[in-house]
Amino acid sequence: MKKLVVIIGTLLILMSCSNPGNDNQKKRNLTPEEQKMEWWTDARFGMFIHWGLYAEPAGEWKGERIPGISEWIMCNAKIPVKEYEKLAETFNPVKFNADEWVKLAKFAGMKYIVITSKHHDGFAMYHSLASKYNIVDATPFTRDPLKELADACKKYDMRLGFYYSQAQDWHEPGGTYRGYDEGKPHWDPNLVREPFMDYVEGKAIPQVKEILENYGGLDILWWDTPFGMTEEAAEKLKAVTDDYPKLITNNRLYRPWPGDFSTPEQYVPPTGLDYNWEVCMTMNTSWGYKWYDENWKSSEDLIRMLVDIASKGGNFLLNVGPTAEGEFPEPSVERLKAIGTWMQKNGESVYGTSASPFFKLPWGRCTVKKVRGGTNFYLHVFDWPKNGLLTVPGFKANVKDIYLLSNSNQHFAWKFDGENLDIHAPSVIFDEVNTVVVVKVKGQYIVESNKPTLFNGSILLPADFADVYNPGYGSHAKIEGQGTKSVISNWVDGRSKLKWIFDVSEPGRYRVETLVNAESSSGLNLEIGDNKIASEIRSTDGKFDVVKLGEIEISETGDHMISLAPDRENWNGAELMYLELIKL
Ligand code: GLC
């Protein structure tokens, strides 16, 4: 029996009556928190900027390449405070041009910028009166780039946020650092320790007051790494932000701490989170500029990632690490331009949209927007169909029109076939990266979920229904092909994990099998709730074979998540076509 999950757009009818006072009405129905967050959730796309003294060594110290992200170089290379401070004497980003940064962010389709006002190294990138260790007082540059950026943001109608490292401050005797919680000493023995609260009262609080007061009203304050944070410090910092009711803050002030939004870092979560969230992501591997980091994600990957995130109801904060001269690295500029070129034509399908009502679409993603009289469904087609038909599974609606977003004169014919909507898809591929097709629907609609569930005695989890979790750097596993032919390929990094969400209609015992191609024997860990199974897959001699992974007991009906991960980092790799849970 297929379980039907039905989403009915009743609310939409209420929202879409042709009443000119509709927008005000909508505002009145929002809670104060929703009103505050409205611009942010509509924006969907922002720019993160990590810029500081670390851009000068750019990942290299005394001729040695220091592993890790570049803004951590002081800690990773154990650089003494006095020595690191010297970087300020030569930091002179004369090519910095705030207007150009903002114009490029705007062209890319970004609606807000979040920039590091002080990172863990303790150096303020703005004119601070609370600490002389800042760009105006300690460098030959003597300008306040964040003031210039704030002015440019006002000029070009760009929202602005500052990142502030409230707990870690490697420069101060009371600041925290990695290992502080475990009682490890700071790497620099000359930094005579002082109590944490002295640092909080003497630097963090005054600096947070400065940035909130002096930069024309910040929209966002982005806290980071609450290492060693205390409740007392969190309360005091929060009291400062309480004076700014419109200010949006993240969840990294303290732990646990909800803030206004959560911050998945370097990965895209699975669908269906019912709170505000923002994925922060690097274009290569490092946040701060690292001259030899060539591990760039392609523009295609970034455009699809933005859309994937929007289709799950989240925001995307994409990072740029400017150089010590004050310029965006060329590969970042190229990518921002490519994203912008796509967004100029297709931005409507991203801004102000909400999450997809479909569980999975084999050819891409979907975003939706309420419009007068109904709903626009934006179908983001990553893989344009080769058989002439774009099928929207399990969809019943009063369709008024279907057209290409980038050219509304291009209409498509459609028909309903059983449970599906079939759209005629000509053989021309309009956009290799992501073609957006708009389905205009009047009134109510019904989406029948295609979430995997018990059917003919088993729950089948195909490769293209998996959420793939790759490490921030390293080799990335990916999904190739569609449906029964889809494969997880390039699964060579032992840190990459696969997860599937599925529905359980009948609790009981299930045998888990998988169709894999493994060159040599490897270990896999399977996890579902508290159940863990360690299993061994032997070599399948270069072909796909069904392998039994073990048996699990599922005691409750409803949604479950299963994850499959290699049991060690350096594993031998495998390709996988599906996972199957067979009811015993
Ligand atoms: C991490 C890092 C930091 C970076 C941040 C961005 O917490 O410590 O360097 O700024 O992630 O999300």
Coordinates of C-alpha atoms and ligand atoms in Angstrom, one line a residue:
M1 CA 0.0 0.0 0.0
K2 CA 1.4 3.3 -1.0
K3 CA 0.9 5.9 1.8
L4 CA -0.3 9.2 0.4
V5 CA 1.0 12.4 2.0
V6 CA -1.3 15.1 0.7
I7 CA -0.4 18.8 0.9
I8 CA -3.4 20.9 0.1
G9 CA -2.8 24.5 -0.8
T10 CA -5.9 25.8 1.2
L11 CA -3.9 28.6 2.8
L12 CA -2.9 29.8 -0.6
I13 CA -6.4 30.6 -1.5
L14 CA -6.7 32.7 1.6
M15 CA -3.5 34.5 0.7
S16 CA -4.2 35.0 -2.9
C17 CA -7.6 36.7 -3.0
S18 CA -7.4 39.7 -5.2
N19 CA -7.5 42.3 -2.5
P20 CA -5.1 45.2 -2.8
G21 CA -4.6 45.3 0.9
N22 CA -3.3 41.8 0.7
D23 CA 0.3 42.6 1.6
N24 CA -0.6 44.6 4.7
Q25 CA -2.9 41.8 5.6
K26 CA -0.1 39.3 5.3
K27 CA 2.2 41.5 7.4
R28 CA -0.4 41.6 10.1
N29 CA -0.6 37.8 10.2
L30 CA 3.1 37.5 10.7
T31 CA 4.6 37.2 14.2
P32 CA 7.1 39.9 15.2
E33 CA 9.9 37.4 14.7
E34 CA 8.6 36.5 11.2
Q35 CA 8.3 40.2 10.3
K36 CA 11.9 40.7 11.4
M37 CA 13.1 37.8 9.3
E38 CA 11.0 38.5 6.3
W39 CA 13.6 40.3 4.2
W40 CA 16.2 37.6 5.1
T41 CA 14.0 34.6 4.1
D42 CA 13.1 36.4 0.9
A43 CA 16.7 37.1 0.1
R44 CA 17.9 33.5 -0.1
F45 CA 21.4 34.5 -1.2
G46 CA 24.2 36.4 0.5
M47 CA 28.0 36.9 0.4
F48 CA 30.3 36.0 3.2
I49 CA 33.6 37.8 3.2
H50 CA 36.6 36.6 5.3
W51 CA 39.2 39.3 5.3
G52 CA 41.9 40.0 7.7
L53 CA 45.7 40.0 8.4
Y54 CA 45.7 36.3 7.5
A55 CA 45.3 37.3 3.8
E56 CA 48.9 38.3 3.8
P57 CA 50.6 35.0 4.7
A58 CA 47.7 33.4 2.6
G59 CA 48.3 29.9 3.9
E60 CA 52.2 30.0 4.0
W61 CA 54.4 30.8 7.0
K62 CA 58.2 31.1 6.7
G63 CA 58.2 29.3 3.4
E64 CA 56.1 26.4 4.7
R65 CA 52.6 25.7 3.5
I66 CA 50.4 25.4 6.6
P67 CA 47.6 22.9 6.4
G68 CA 44.1 24.0 7.2
I69 CA 42.0 27.1 6.5
S70 CA 44.0 30.3 6.1
E71 CA 42.4 32.4 8.8
W72 CA 43.5 29.8 11.3
I73 CA 47.2 30.2 10.4
M74 CA 48.2 31.9 13.7
C75 CA 46.9 28.9 15.7
N76 CA 47.8 26.2 13.2
A77 CA 51.4 27.4 12.8
K78 CA 51.6 28.4 16.5
I79 CA 52.7 31.9 15.7
P80 CA 53.5 34.0 18.8
V81 CA 51.3 37.0 19.3
K82 CA 54.1 39.6 18.9
E83 CA 55.2 38.0 15.6
Y84 CA 51.7 37.8 14.1
E85 CA 51.1 41.4 15.1
K86 CA 53.9 42.4 12.7
L87 CA 51.7 41.5 9.8
A88 CA 49.7 44.7 10.5
E89 CA 52.8 46.8 9.8
T90 CA 52.7 45.8 6.1
F91 CA 49.0 45.2 5.6
N92 CA 48.1 47.8 3.0
P93 CA 45.1 46.8 0.8
V94 CA 45.4 49.7 -1.6
K95 CA 43.3 48.0 -4.3
F96 CA 40.3 47.8 -2.0
N97 CA 37.2 49.3 -3.6
A98 CA 34.0 48.9 -1.6
D99 CA 31.8 50.0 -4.5
E100 CA 33.2 47.2 -6.7
W101 CA 32.7 44.5 -4.1
V102 CA 29.1 45.5 -3.5
K103 CA 28.4 45.9 -7.2
L104 CA 29.8 42.4 -7.9
A105 CA 27.7 40.9 -5.0
K106 CA 24.7 42.7 -6.4
F107 CA 25.4 41.4 -9.9
A108 CA 25.7 37.9 -8.6
G109 CA 22.2 38.3 -7.2
M110 CA 23.2 38.5 -3.6
K111 CA 21.0 40.5 -1.3
Y112 CA 23.2 40.8 1.7
I113 CA 26.9 40.8 2.7
V114 CA 28.4 39.5 6.0
I115 CA 32.0 40.5 6.6
T116 CA 34.5 39.6 9.3
S117 CA 34.8 42.6 11.6
K118 CA 37.1 40.6 13.9
H119 CA 38.1 37.0 13.4
H120 CA 39.8 34.7 15.9
D121 CA 43.2 36.4 15.4
G122 CA 41.7 39.4 17.4
F123 CA 42.5 42.0 14.7
A124 CA 39.6 44.5 14.1
M125 CA 39.1 45.3 10.4
Y126 CA 37.4 48.6 11.4
H127 CA 38.3 51.6 13.4
S128 CA 37.9 50.4 17.0
L129 CA 38.4 52.7 20.0
A130 CA 38.3 49.7 22.3
S131 CA 41.5 48.2 20.9
K132 CA 44.4 49.8 19.1
Y133 CA 44.9 46.5 17.3
N134 CA 42.8 47.6 14.3
I135 CA 43.2 48.4 10.7
V136 CA 43.1 52.2 11.1
D137 CA 45.5 52.5 14.0
A138 CA 47.9 49.6 13.3
T139 CA 48.4 49.5 9.5
P140 CA 49.8 51.9 6.9
F141 CA 46.4 51.7 5.2
T142 CA 44.7 53.9 7.9
R143 CA 41.3 53.7 6.2
D144 CA 38.3 52.0 7.7
P145 CA 37.2 49.6 5.0
L146 CA 34.1 48.5 6.8
K147 CA 32.9 52.1 7.0
E148 CA 33.5 52.3 3.2
L149 CA 31.6 49.0 2.7
A150 CA 28.7 50.2 4.9
D151 CA 28.4 53.4 2.8
A152 CA 28.5 51.4 -0.5
C153 CA 25.9 49.0 0.8
K154 CA 23.6 51.9 1.6
K155 CA 24.3 53.3 -1.9
Y156 CA 23.4 50.1 -3.7
D157 CA 20.7 48.9 -1.4
M158 CA 22.5 45.9 -0.1
R159 CA 21.9 44.6 3.5
L160 CA 25.0 44.3 5.7
G161 CA 26.1 42.1 8.5
F162 CA 29.3 41.8 10.5
Y163 CA 30.9 38.6 11.7
Y164 CA 32.3 38.9 15.2
S165 CA 34.4 36.2 17.0
Q166 CA 33.1 36.8 20.5
A167 CA 34.9 34.1 22.5
Q168 CA 38.1 33.2 20.6
D169 CA 40.6 36.0 20.5
W170 CA 44.1 34.6 20.2
H171 CA 45.6 38.1 20.7
E172 CA 44.2 38.8 24.1
P173 CA 45.3 37.3 27.5
G174 CA 41.6 36.6 28.3
G175 CA 40.4 35.4 24.9
T176 CA 39.8 31.7 24.2
Y177 CA 41.4 29.4 21.7
R178 CA 41.2 25.8 20.5
G179 CA 41.9 23.5 23.5
Y180 CA 40.9 26.2 26.0
D181 CA 37.9 24.2 27.2
E182 CA 40.2 21.2 27.9
G183 CA 42.6 23.4 29.9
K184 CA 45.3 23.3 27.3
P185 CA 47.7 26.3 27.4
H186 CA 47.8 29.0 24.7
W187 CA 50.7 28.2 22.2
D188 CA 52.4 31.5 23.1
P189 CA 53.9 31.2 26.6
N190 CA 54.5 35.0 26.6
L191 CA 50.8 35.7 26.6
V192 CA 50.2 35.9 30.4
R193 CA 46.6 34.7 31.0
E194 CA 43.8 36.9 32.4
P195 CA 40.2 35.9 33.3
F196 CA 37.8 35.4 30.3
M197 CA 35.4 38.0 31.7
D198 CA 38.1 40.7 31.6
Y199 CA 38.4 40.2 27.9
V200 CA 34.6 40.1 27.4
E201 CA 34.1 43.3 29.4
G202 CA 37.2 45.0 28.1
K203 CA 37.1 44.2 24.4
A204 CA 34.2 42.0 23.1
I205 CA 31.3 44.1 24.6
P206 CA 32.8 47.5 23.7
Q207 CA 33.6 46.3 20.2
V208 CA 30.2 44.8 19.7
K209 CA 28.7 48.1 20.8
E210 CA 30.9 50.0 18.4
I211 CA 30.0 47.9 15.4
L212 CA 26.3 48.0 16.2
E213 CA 26.3 51.8 16.7
N214 CA 28.8 53.2 14.2
Y215 CA 28.0 51.4 10.9
G216 CA 24.6 52.8 10.0
G217 CA 22.6 50.0 11.6
L218 CA 23.7 46.5 10.9
D219 CA 21.1 44.0 9.7
I220 CA 23.0 40.9 10.9
L221 CA 25.5 40.0 13.7
W222 CA 27.2 36.7 12.9
W223 CA 28.7 35.2 16.1
D224 CA 31.2 32.4 15.8
T225 CA 32.8 29.5 17.7
P226 CA 31.5 29.8 21.3
F227 CA 34.7 28.0 22.6
G228 CA 34.8 28.6 26.3
M229 CA 31.7 30.8 26.3
T230 CA 29.9 31.2 29.6
E231 CA 26.3 31.9 30.2
E232 CA 27.3 35.1 31.9
A233 CA 29.2 36.3 28.9
A234 CA 26.4 35.3 26.5
E235 CA 23.8 37.1 28.6
K236 CA 25.9 40.3 28.6
L237 CA 26.5 40.2 24.9
K238 CA 22.9 39.5 24.2
A239 CA 21.9 42.5 26.4
V240 CA 23.9 44.7 23.9
T241 CA 22.0 43.3 20.9
D242 CA 18.6 43.6 22.7
D243 CA 18.8 47.3 22.0
Y244 CA 18.5 46.6 18.3
P245 CA 15.2 44.9 17.8
K246 CA 15.6 44.5 14.0
L247 CA 19.0 42.9 14.3
I248 CA 19.2 39.3 13.1
T249 CA 21.7 37.1 14.9
N250 CA 22.8 33.5 14.3
N251 CA 23.0 30.5 16.7
R252 CA 26.7 30.6 17.5
L253 CA 26.7 32.9 20.5
Y254 CA 26.6 30.1 23.0
R255 CA 25.6 26.5 23.1
P256 CA 22.8 25.6 23.0
W257 CA 21.5 28.9 21.6
P258 CA 18.9 29.2 18.9
G259 CA 19.5 32.7 17.7
D260 CA 17.3 33.7 14.7
F261 CA 18.8 31.1 12.4
S262 CA 21.0 28.0 12.4
T263 CA 24.2 27.7 10.4
P264 CA 25.0 24.4 8.7
E265 CA 28.7 24.9 7.7
Q266 CA 30.1 23.4 4.5
Y267 CA 27.2 21.1 3.8
V268 CA 23.6 21.2 2.7
P269 CA 21.1 19.6 5.1
P270 CA 18.3 17.3 3.9
T271 CA 14.9 18.6 3.2
G272 CA 12.2 19.6 5.7
L273 CA 13.8 21.8 8.4
D274 CA 11.1 23.9 10.0
Y275 CA 13.3 26.7 11.2
N276 CA 15.4 29.4 9.6
W277 CA 18.8 28.2 8.4
E278 CA 21.6 29.4 6.3
V279 CA 24.3 27.2 4.7
C280 CA 27.7 28.9 4.7
M281 CA 30.1 27.6 2.1
T282 CA 33.5 28.3 0.7
M283 CA 34.1 28.4 -3.1
N284 CA 37.3 26.5 -2.7
T285 CA 38.4 25.1 0.7
S286 CA 39.5 28.0 2.8
W287 CA 37.5 31.0 4.1
G288 CA 40.4 33.4 4.2
Y289 CA 42.6 33.8 1.1
K290 CA 45.0 30.9 0.6
W291 CA 47.1 31.4 -2.5
Y292 CA 47.6 27.8 -3.4
D293 CA 44.0 26.5 -2.7
E294 CA 42.9 25.5 -6.2
N295 CA 40.1 23.3 -5.0
W296 CA 37.4 25.4 -6.6
K297 CA 33.8 24.3 -7.0
S298 CA 32.4 24.9 -10.4
S299 CA 29.9 27.7 -11.2
E300 CA 27.5 24.9 -12.2
D301 CA 27.8 23.3 -8.8
L302 CA 27.3 26.6 -7.0
I303 CA 24.2 27.6 -9.0
R304 CA 22.7 24.1 -8.4
M305 CA 23.6 24.4 -4.7
L306 CA 21.9 27.7 -4.4
V307 CA 18.8 26.2 -5.9
D308 CA 19.0 23.0 -3.9
I309 CA 19.1 25.1 -0.7
A310 CA 16.2 27.3 -1.8
S311 CA 14.2 24.2 -2.7
K312 CA 14.7 23.1 0.9
G313 CA 13.7 26.5 2.4
G314 CA 17.2 27.8 3.4
N315 CA 19.6 30.6 2.6
F316 CA 23.0 30.4 1.0
L317 CA 25.9 32.5 2.3
L318 CA 28.7 32.0 -0.2
N319 CA 32.2 33.0 0.8
V320 CA 34.9 35.1 -0.8
G321 CA 38.4 35.5 0.7
P322 CA 39.9 38.7 -0.6
T323 CA 43.7 39.1 -1.0
A324 CA 45.9 41.3 1.1
E325 CA 45.8 43.9 -1.7
G326 CA 42.0 44.1 -1.2
E327 CA 40.9 42.3 -4.3
F328 CA 38.6 39.3 -4.9
P329 CA 40.6 36.4 -6.3
E330 CA 40.0 35.9 -10.0
P331 CA 38.3 32.4 -9.7
S332 CA 35.8 33.9 -7.3
V333 CA 35.0 36.8 -9.6
E334 CA 34.5 34.4 -12.5
R335 CA 32.1 32.3 -10.4
L336 CA 30.2 35.3 -9.1
K337 CA 29.7 36.5 -12.7
A338 CA 28.5 33.1 -13.9
I339 CA 26.0 32.9 -11.0
G340 CA 24.9 36.4 -11.7
T341 CA 24.3 35.8 -15.4
W342 CA 22.1 32.9 -14.4
M343 CA 20.3 34.9 -11.7
Q344 CA 19.6 37.9 -13.9
K345 CA 17.3 35.6 -16.0
N346 CA 16.1 33.3 -13.2
G347 CA 16.2 35.2 -9.9
E348 CA 12.4 35.2 -9.7
S349 CA 12.6 31.4 -9.0
V350 CA 14.9 32.0 -6.0
Y351 CA 13.9 35.2 -4.2
G352 CA 10.8 35.0 -2.0
T353 CA 10.2 31.4 -2.7
S354 CA 9.5 28.6 -0.3
A355 CA 10.5 25.0 -0.1
S356 CA 9.5 22.4 -2.6
P357 CA 6.3 20.4 -1.7
F358 CA 7.8 17.4 -3.6
F359 CA 9.9 14.9 -1.8
K360 CA 12.3 14.2 -4.7
L361 CA 12.3 15.1 -8.4
P362 CA 14.5 12.9 -10.5
W363 CA 15.5 15.7 -12.9
G364 CA 16.2 18.5 -10.4
R365 CA 14.5 20.7 -7.9
C366 CA 11.4 22.9 -7.3
T367 CA 10.7 26.2 -5.6
V368 CA 7.3 27.7 -5.1
K369 CA 5.8 31.1 -4.8
K370 CA 2.4 32.3 -3.9
V371 CA 1.1 34.8 -6.5
R372 CA -2.2 36.5 -7.1
G373 CA -4.8 33.8 -7.7
G374 CA -2.6 30.8 -7.1
T375 CA 0.9 29.5 -7.1
N376 CA 3.9 29.5 -9.3
F377 CA 5.9 26.2 -9.4
Y378 CA 9.5 26.8 -10.6
L379 CA 10.8 23.5 -12.0
H380 CA 14.6 23.7 -11.9
V381 CA 15.7 21.1 -14.5
F382 CA 19.3 20.1 -14.0
D383 CA 19.0 17.1 -16.4
W384 CA 16.8 18.0 -19.3
P385 CA 14.9 14.9 -20.4
K386 CA 16.0 13.0 -23.5
N387 CA 12.7 11.3 -24.1
G388 CA 10.7 14.5 -24.8
L389 CA 8.8 14.5 -21.6
L390 CA 9.4 16.3 -18.3
T391 CA 7.3 14.4 -15.7
V392 CA 6.2 16.0 -12.5
P393 CA 5.2 13.0 -10.3
G394 CA 2.1 12.8 -8.2
F395 CA 0.7 16.2 -9.0
K396 CA -2.9 17.3 -9.4
A397 CA -3.6 21.0 -10.1
N398 CA -5.5 23.4 -12.2
V399 CA -2.6 24.4 -14.6
K400 CA -3.1 27.7 -16.4
D401 CA 0.2 28.0 -18.3
I402 CA 3.6 26.5 -18.5
Y403 CA 6.5 28.6 -19.9
L404 CA 10.3 29.1 -19.8
L405 CA 11.3 31.6 -17.1
S406 CA 14.1 33.2 -19.2
N407 CA 11.8 33.7 -22.1
S408 CA 8.0 33.8 -21.3
N409 CA 7.2 33.5 -25.0
Q410 CA 8.3 29.9 -24.9
H411 CA 5.2 28.0 -23.8
F412 CA 5.1 24.2 -23.3
A413 CA 2.2 21.9 -23.9
W414 CA 1.1 19.5 -21.1
K415 CA -1.2 16.8 -20.2
F416 CA -2.1 14.9 -17.1
D417 CA -1.3 11.2 -17.3
G418 CA -2.7 9.3 -14.3
E419 CA -1.0 10.7 -11.2
N420 CA 1.6 12.7 -13.2
L421 CA 1.8 15.9 -15.0
D422 CA 3.7 15.4 -18.3
I423 CA 5.2 18.5 -19.9
H424 CA 6.3 18.3 -23.5
A425 CA 10.1 19.0 -23.5
P426 CA 11.6 19.8 -26.9
S427 CA 15.0 18.3 -27.6
V428 CA 16.7 21.7 -27.3
I429 CA 18.4 22.2 -23.9
F430 CA 17.7 25.8 -23.0
D431 CA 20.2 26.0 -20.2
E432 CA 22.8 23.3 -19.6
V433 CA 23.1 24.2 -15.9
N434 CA 19.5 24.7 -14.9
T435 CA 16.5 25.4 -17.1
V436 CA 13.7 26.9 -15.1
V437 CA 10.2 26.0 -16.3
V438 CA 7.3 27.9 -14.6
V439 CA 4.0 26.0 -14.0
K440 CA 1.3 28.5 -13.2
V441 CA -1.4 26.9 -11.0
K442 CA -4.8 28.4 -10.1
G443 CA -6.3 27.7 -6.7
Q444 CA -5.7 24.4 -4.8
Y445 CA -3.2 21.7 -5.7
I446 CA -2.3 18.3 -4.5
V447 CA 1.1 16.7 -4.2
E448 CA 1.3 13.1 -3.6
S449 CA 4.7 12.3 -2.0
N450 CA 7.1 9.9 -3.6
K451 CA 8.9 9.3 -0.4
P452 CA 10.1 5.7 -0.4
T453 CA 7.7 3.4 1.5
L454 CA 6.8 -0.3 1.7
F455 CA 5.9 -1.6 -1.7
N456 CA 5.8 -5.3 -2.7
G457 CA 7.5 -6.3 0.5
S458 CA 10.4 -3.9 0.5
I459 CA 11.4 -0.3 0.8
L460 CA 13.6 0.6 -2.1
L461 CA 16.1 3.5 -1.7
P462 CA 17.6 4.4 -5.0
A463 CA 20.9 6.2 -5.4
D464 CA 19.2 9.4 -6.6
F465 CA 17.0 9.6 -3.5
A466 CA 20.1 9.8 -1.3
D467 CA 21.4 13.0 0.4
V468 CA 25.2 12.9 -0.1
Y469 CA 27.3 14.5 2.6
N470 CA 30.8 15.3 1.5
P471 CA 33.6 16.7 3.6
G472 CA 34.3 20.4 3.0
Y473 CA 37.4 19.5 1.1
G474 CA 38.6 16.2 -0.5
S475 CA 37.0 14.1 -3.1
H476 CA 33.3 14.4 -3.6
A477 CA 30.9 11.5 -4.1
K478 CA 28.1 12.3 -6.5
I479 CA 24.8 11.0 -7.9
E480 CA 24.8 10.1 -11.6
G481 CA 21.8 9.2 -13.7
Q482 CA 18.2 8.9 -12.7
G483 CA 15.8 6.3 -11.1
T484 CA 16.7 2.7 -11.3
K485 CA 19.8 3.6 -13.4
S486 CA 21.2 6.1 -10.9
V487 CA 24.5 5.4 -9.3
I488 CA 26.6 7.0 -6.4
S489 CA 29.9 7.4 -8.1
N490 CA 33.3 8.7 -7.1
W491 CA 32.7 7.5 -3.5
V492 CA 36.3 7.3 -2.6
D493 CA 36.6 9.6 0.3
G494 CA 35.9 7.7 3.5
R495 CA 34.3 10.8 5.1
S496 CA 31.5 10.9 2.5
K497 CA 28.2 9.6 3.9
L498 CA 24.9 8.7 2.3
K499 CA 21.6 9.3 4.0
W500 CA 18.0 8.4 2.9
I501 CA 14.7 9.5 4.4
F502 CA 11.9 7.0 4.0
D503 CA 8.5 6.2 5.5
V504 CA 7.7 3.1 7.6
S505 CA 4.1 1.9 7.3
E506 CA 4.8 -1.4 9.0
P507 CA 7.2 -1.7 11.9
G508 CA 9.1 -4.9 12.3
R509 CA 12.3 -6.6 11.2
Y510 CA 14.0 -5.7 7.9
R511 CA 17.0 -7.2 6.1
V512 CA 19.1 -4.5 4.5
E513 CA 20.7 -5.2 1.1
T514 CA 22.6 -3.1 -1.3
L515 CA 23.6 -3.2 -5.0
V516 CA 27.2 -2.3 -5.0
N517 CA 30.4 -2.5 -7.1
A518 CA 33.4 -2.7 -4.8
E519 CA 36.9 -3.2 -6.1
S520 CA 38.1 -4.7 -2.9
S521 CA 36.6 -5.6 0.5
S522 CA 35.6 -2.7 2.7
G523 CA 33.7 -1.9 5.9
L524 CA 30.5 0.0 6.1
N525 CA 28.5 1.3 9.0
L526 CA 24.8 1.5 8.8
E527 CA 22.8 3.6 11.2
I528 CA 19.1 4.0 11.7
G529 CA 18.0 5.8 14.9
D530 CA 19.9 4.0 17.7
N531 CA 20.5 0.9 15.6
K532 CA 24.0 0.5 14.3
I533 CA 25.3 -2.3 12.2
A534 CA 28.9 -2.8 11.1
S535 CA 29.2 -4.8 7.9
E536 CA 31.8 -5.9 5.6
I537 CA 31.4 -5.8 1.8
R538 CA 33.6 -8.1 -0.1
S539 CA 35.0 -7.4 -3.5
T540 CA 32.4 -7.8 -6.3
D541 CA 35.1 -8.2 -9.0
G542 CA 34.4 -5.1 -11.0
K543 CA 30.6 -5.7 -11.4
F544 CA 27.5 -4.8 -9.4
D545 CA 26.3 -7.4 -6.9
V546 CA 23.7 -7.6 -4.2
V547 CA 25.3 -7.6 -0.8
K548 CA 23.5 -8.3 2.5
L549 CA 24.4 -5.7 5.1
G550 CA 22.5 -7.1 8.1
E551 CA 19.1 -7.0 9.8
I552 CA 17.4 -4.2 11.7
E553 CA 14.4 -3.8 13.9
I554 CA 12.2 -0.7 13.2
S555 CA 9.6 -0.3 16.0
E556 CA 7.8 2.9 15.0
T557 CA 5.8 4.0 11.9
G558 CA 6.5 7.3 10.2
D559 CA 9.6 9.0 8.9
H560 CA 13.1 7.5 9.4
M561 CA 16.5 8.3 8.3
I562 CA 19.2 5.7 7.4
S563 CA 22.8 6.5 6.9
L564 CA 25.6 4.6 5.3
A565 CA 29.2 5.5 6.0
P566 CA 32.6 3.9 5.4
D567 CA 34.1 2.6 8.6
R568 CA 37.5 4.3 8.0
E569 CA 38.8 7.4 6.3
N570 CA 41.0 5.7 3.9
W571 CA 38.6 3.1 2.5
N572 CA 38.8 1.4 -0.8
G573 CA 35.8 3.1 -2.5
A574 CA 32.6 1.7 -4.0
E575 CA 29.8 2.5 -6.4
L576 CA 26.2 2.0 -5.2
M577 CA 22.9 1.8 -7.0
Y578 CA 20.4 1.3 -4.2
L579 CA 19.7 0.2 -0.6
E580 CA 16.8 -2.1 0.0
L581 CA 15.0 -2.8 3.2
I582 CA 13.2 -6.2 2.8
K583 CA 10.4 -6.9 5.3
L584 CA 10.9 -10.2 7.1
Ligands
GLC1 C1 34.5 28.1 11.5 C2 35.9 28.7 11.5 C3 36.0 30.0 10.9 C4 35.1 30.4 9.9 C5 33.7 29.9 10.1 C6 32.7 30.2 9.0 O1 33.8 28.2 12.6 O2 36.4 28.7 12.8 O3 37.3 30.2 10.6 O4 35.0 31.8 10.0 O5 33.7 28.6 10.4 O6 31.5 29.6 9.3

